[in-house]
Short mmCIF file of C-alpha atoms in Angstrom, two decimals:
data_model
loop_
_atom_site.label_atom_id
_atom_site.label_comp_id
_atom_site.label_asym_id
_atom_site.label_seq_id
_atom_site.Cartn_x
_atom_site.Cartn_y
_atom_site.Cartn_z
CA ILE X 217 152.16 58.46 232.05
CA TYR X 218 155.72 59.12 230.89
CA THR X 219 155.82 55.74 229.13
CA LYS X 220 152.51 56.45 227.38
CA ILE X 221 153.72 59.86 226.19
CA THR X 222 156.97 58.36 224.94
CA ILE X 223 155.17 55.63 223.01
CA GLU X 224 152.76 58.14 221.47
CA LEU X 225 155.67 60.39 220.50
CA PHE X 226 157.42 57.38 218.95
CA ASN X 227 154.29 56.64 216.88
CA ILE X 228 154.15 60.26 215.69
CA MET X 229 157.81 60.14 214.71
CA GLU X 230 157.24 56.95 212.72
CA GLN X 231 154.69 58.86 210.64
CA TRP X 232 156.90 61.94 210.52
CA LYS X 233 159.68 59.98 208.82
CA GLY X 234 157.59 59.52 205.69
CA THR X 235 156.17 62.98 205.15
CA GLU X 236 155.04 65.72 207.51
CA GLY X 237 151.68 65.78 205.74
CA ALA X 238 151.14 62.15 206.76
CA ARG X 239 150.08 63.13 210.26
CA ASP X 240 146.37 62.47 210.09
CA ASN X 241 144.49 64.75 212.46
CA GLU X 242 141.71 62.15 212.74
CA ARG X 243 144.20 59.99 214.65
CA TYR X 244 145.36 62.82 216.91
CA PRO X 245 142.46 64.72 218.55
CA PHE X 246 144.86 67.33 219.95
CA LEU X 247 146.13 68.12 216.47
CA LYS X 248 142.58 68.12 215.09
CA ASN X 249 141.59 70.67 217.75
CA ILE X 250 144.48 72.94 216.78
CA HIS X 251 143.61 72.67 213.09
CA SER X 252 140.00 73.59 213.81
CA LYS X 253 141.21 76.73 215.59
CA HIS X 254 143.31 77.58 212.54
CA THR X 255 140.28 77.21 210.29
CA ALA X 256 138.37 79.57 212.58
CA LEU X 257 140.85 82.31 211.63
CA LEU X 258 139.36 82.42 208.14
CA ASN X 259 136.95 85.27 207.49
CA VAL X 260 135.00 83.37 204.86
CA GLN X 261 131.66 84.49 203.48
CA GLU X 262 129.12 82.42 201.58
CA GLY X 263 130.16 82.05 197.97
CA ASP X 264 133.79 83.04 198.56
CA TYR X 265 136.52 81.23 196.68
CA VAL X 266 139.10 79.82 199.09
CA LEU X 267 142.45 78.29 198.13
CA ASP X 268 143.90 75.78 200.60
CA LEU X 269 147.52 75.90 199.41
CA GLY X 270 149.43 72.81 200.53
CA CYS X 271 146.27 71.18 201.88
CA GLY X 272 147.89 67.81 202.60
CA ARG X 273 145.51 65.16 203.93
CA ASN X 274 143.98 67.62 206.43
CA PRO X 275 142.07 70.17 204.31
CA ILE X 276 140.32 73.16 205.81
CA ASN X 277 136.56 73.05 206.28
CA PRO X 278 135.15 76.58 206.72
CA ASN X 279 131.77 76.96 208.41
CA ALA X 280 130.42 79.17 205.63
CA SER X 281 129.28 77.71 202.33
CA ALA X 282 132.38 78.59 200.33
CA ASN X 283 134.03 77.25 197.19
CA VAL X 284 137.11 75.54 198.61
CA ILE X 285 139.91 74.42 196.29
CA GLY X 286 142.84 72.48 197.72
CA ILE X 287 146.19 71.96 196.04
CA ASP X 288 149.17 69.88 197.12
CA PRO X 289 152.19 68.35 195.34
CA ASP X 290 151.60 64.90 196.89
CA ASP X 291 148.95 63.01 194.91
CA GLN X 292 148.44 60.46 197.70
CA LEU X 293 147.63 63.18 200.22
CA VAL X 294 145.29 64.86 197.73
CA HIS X 295 143.47 61.54 197.31
CA GLN X 296 142.96 61.36 201.08
CA ALA X 297 141.89 65.00 201.29
CA VAL X 298 139.08 64.29 198.81
CA LYS X 299 137.64 61.74 201.22
CA LYS X 300 137.62 64.25 204.08
CA ALA X 301 136.10 67.15 202.16
CA PRO X 302 133.98 65.70 199.32
CA ASN X 303 132.38 69.08 198.59
CA ALA X 304 135.72 70.73 197.86
CA ASP X 305 137.79 70.50 194.69
CA PHE X 306 141.36 69.22 194.83
CA SER X 307 144.24 69.04 192.42
CA VAL X 308 147.92 68.15 192.41
CA GLY X 309 150.20 71.14 191.97
CA ILE X 310 152.76 73.49 193.50
CA GLY X 311 152.50 76.95 194.96
CA ASP X 312 155.05 78.63 192.73
CA ASN X 313 153.07 77.75 189.59
CA LEU X 314 149.37 77.91 190.46
CA PRO X 315 146.98 76.75 187.70
CA PHE X 316 144.39 79.43 188.47
CA ALA X 317 143.26 82.67 186.87
CA ASN X 318 144.25 86.09 188.18
CA ASN X 319 142.13 87.51 191.03
CA LYS X 320 140.21 84.23 191.51
CA PHE X 321 140.36 83.81 195.29
CA ASP X 322 138.93 85.80 198.17
CA VAL X 323 141.05 83.91 200.71
CA VAL X 324 144.29 81.94 200.43
CA PHE X 325 145.12 79.72 203.40
CA MET X 326 148.62 78.29 203.78
CA ARG X 327 149.60 76.30 206.88
CA GLY X 328 153.15 75.12 207.54
CA ILE X 329 154.34 75.44 203.96
CA VAL X 330 156.98 78.19 203.83
CA HIS X 331 159.66 76.28 205.74
CA HIS X 332 159.55 73.52 203.10
CA LEU X 333 160.53 75.99 200.36
CA ASN X 334 163.87 77.48 199.38
CA GLN X 335 164.26 81.23 198.95
CA GLU X 336 163.40 81.24 195.24
CA GLN X 337 160.33 79.07 195.78
CA ARG X 338 159.21 81.29 198.65
CA HIS X 339 159.36 84.42 196.52
CA ASP X 340 157.65 82.74 193.56
CA THR X 341 154.92 81.25 195.75
CA PHE X 342 154.07 84.59 197.35
CA ALA X 343 154.10 86.21 193.91
CA GLU X 344 151.61 83.59 192.72
CA ILE X 345 149.44 84.12 195.80
CA SER X 346 149.38 87.85 195.11
CA ARG X 347 148.38 87.15 191.50
CA VAL X 348 145.45 84.84 192.29
CA LEU X 349 144.08 86.94 195.18
CA SER X 350 141.20 89.23 194.34
CA SER X 351 141.33 92.92 195.21
CA GLY X 352 140.80 93.08 198.97
CA GLY X 353 141.43 89.34 199.31
CA GLU X 354 143.29 87.89 202.28
CA LEU X 355 146.22 85.56 202.74
CA ILE X 356 146.38 83.68 206.02
CA THR X 357 149.63 81.83 206.58
CA LEU X 358 150.79 79.97 209.68
CA GLU X 359 154.32 78.79 210.36
CA PRO X 360 155.76 76.79 213.27
CA ASP X 361 157.83 78.53 215.89
CA PRO X 362 161.11 76.60 216.22
CA ASP X 363 161.80 78.34 219.53
CA SER X 364 158.64 77.13 221.28
CA TRP X 365 159.21 74.99 224.36
CA TYR X 366 157.01 72.27 222.88
CA ARG X 367 159.18 71.85 219.78
CA LYS X 368 162.37 71.89 221.84
CA PHE X 369 160.90 69.14 223.99
CA VAL X 370 159.85 67.09 220.95
CA TRP X 371 163.24 67.48 219.30
CA SER X 372 165.21 66.54 222.40
CA THR X 373 163.00 63.49 223.01
CA ALA X 374 163.15 62.52 219.34
CA ALA X 375 166.94 62.66 219.47
CA ARG X 376 166.91 60.24 222.40
CA LEU X 377 164.71 57.90 220.35
CA GLY X 378 167.24 58.02 217.51
CA TYR X 379 165.54 60.50 215.19
CA GLU X 380 167.18 63.50 213.61
CA HIS X 381 166.71 66.45 215.88
CA GLU X 382 166.35 69.12 213.17
CA GLU X 383 163.52 67.42 211.23
CA SER X 384 166.01 67.70 208.37
CA PRO X 385 164.04 65.66 205.79
CA HIS X 386 161.23 68.22 206.01
CA ILE X 387 162.94 71.56 206.54
CA ASP X 388 164.53 73.29 203.57
CA ASP X 389 168.20 74.23 203.88
CA ASP X 390 167.12 77.87 204.14
CA GLY X 391 165.43 76.97 207.43
CA TYR X 392 162.33 78.21 209.17
CA ALA X 393 160.75 81.47 208.05
CA ASN X 394 160.71 84.09 210.80
CA PRO X 395 157.91 86.68 211.05
CA GLU X 396 160.05 89.41 209.47
CA GLU X 397 160.79 87.27 206.42
CA ILE X 398 157.10 86.48 205.90
CA LYS X 399 156.28 90.17 206.26
CA GLU X 400 158.93 91.02 203.67
CA LEU X 401 157.64 88.34 201.27
CA CYS X 402 154.17 89.86 201.47
CA ILE X 403 155.26 93.47 201.05
CA ASN X 404 157.59 92.64 198.15
CA ASN X 405 154.62 91.06 196.39
CA ASN X 406 152.19 93.96 196.83
CA MET X 407 150.36 92.64 199.86
CA LYS X 408 149.76 94.72 202.97
CA ILE X 409 150.14 93.24 206.44
CA LYS X 410 146.77 93.36 208.18
CA GLU X 411 147.78 91.47 211.32
CA GLN X 412 150.70 89.37 212.50
CA TYR X 413 150.77 87.46 215.77
CA LYS X 414 151.42 84.12 217.43
CA ALA X 415 148.45 81.81 216.99
CA GLY X 416 148.75 80.67 220.58
CA SER X 417 148.91 76.90 220.22
CA LEU X 418 151.74 74.67 221.41
CA LEU X 419 152.59 73.79 217.80
CA SER X 420 152.58 77.26 216.23
#
């Protein structure tokens, strides 16, 4: 069992070296299950406009019949997202300069994006989110917990396999965003905190 886990972890790390968004949840049922639980957090009604900011190759798929628009800076991942969600619209772009009208979206969903951004990009991205959200709209953002036992285990094992322990190619120099920083980013951009909690998965 230990050997199997180590080999699987090695395969994940091989993907991780390229880009974090390259982890295809179709190949990892455990990850797919976690992503489906994240999608369930969306309070989406029929006809709502939903922005999947930083969609990667694993776009959200709400149960309700909503207008989902995904955006990501990696054109290759956007191309793969189109195949997974043919009824959604996708475009290449960045969060700190969104090509959308004011008040367009009822829901903005952002998973694992903030820790890739520097401080200026974080502020600008949250300002853009506030701009494109409709009155009463919701932002749902999830960030990894670097202090979780799972991540500490992964990092220590990765180090033994010869990979960089801090995931340095994928984490901005400003580091992970803690809950207080995310709260401050929202408040400074005219968004009220409705709820803040740990999502409860091993990865978040």
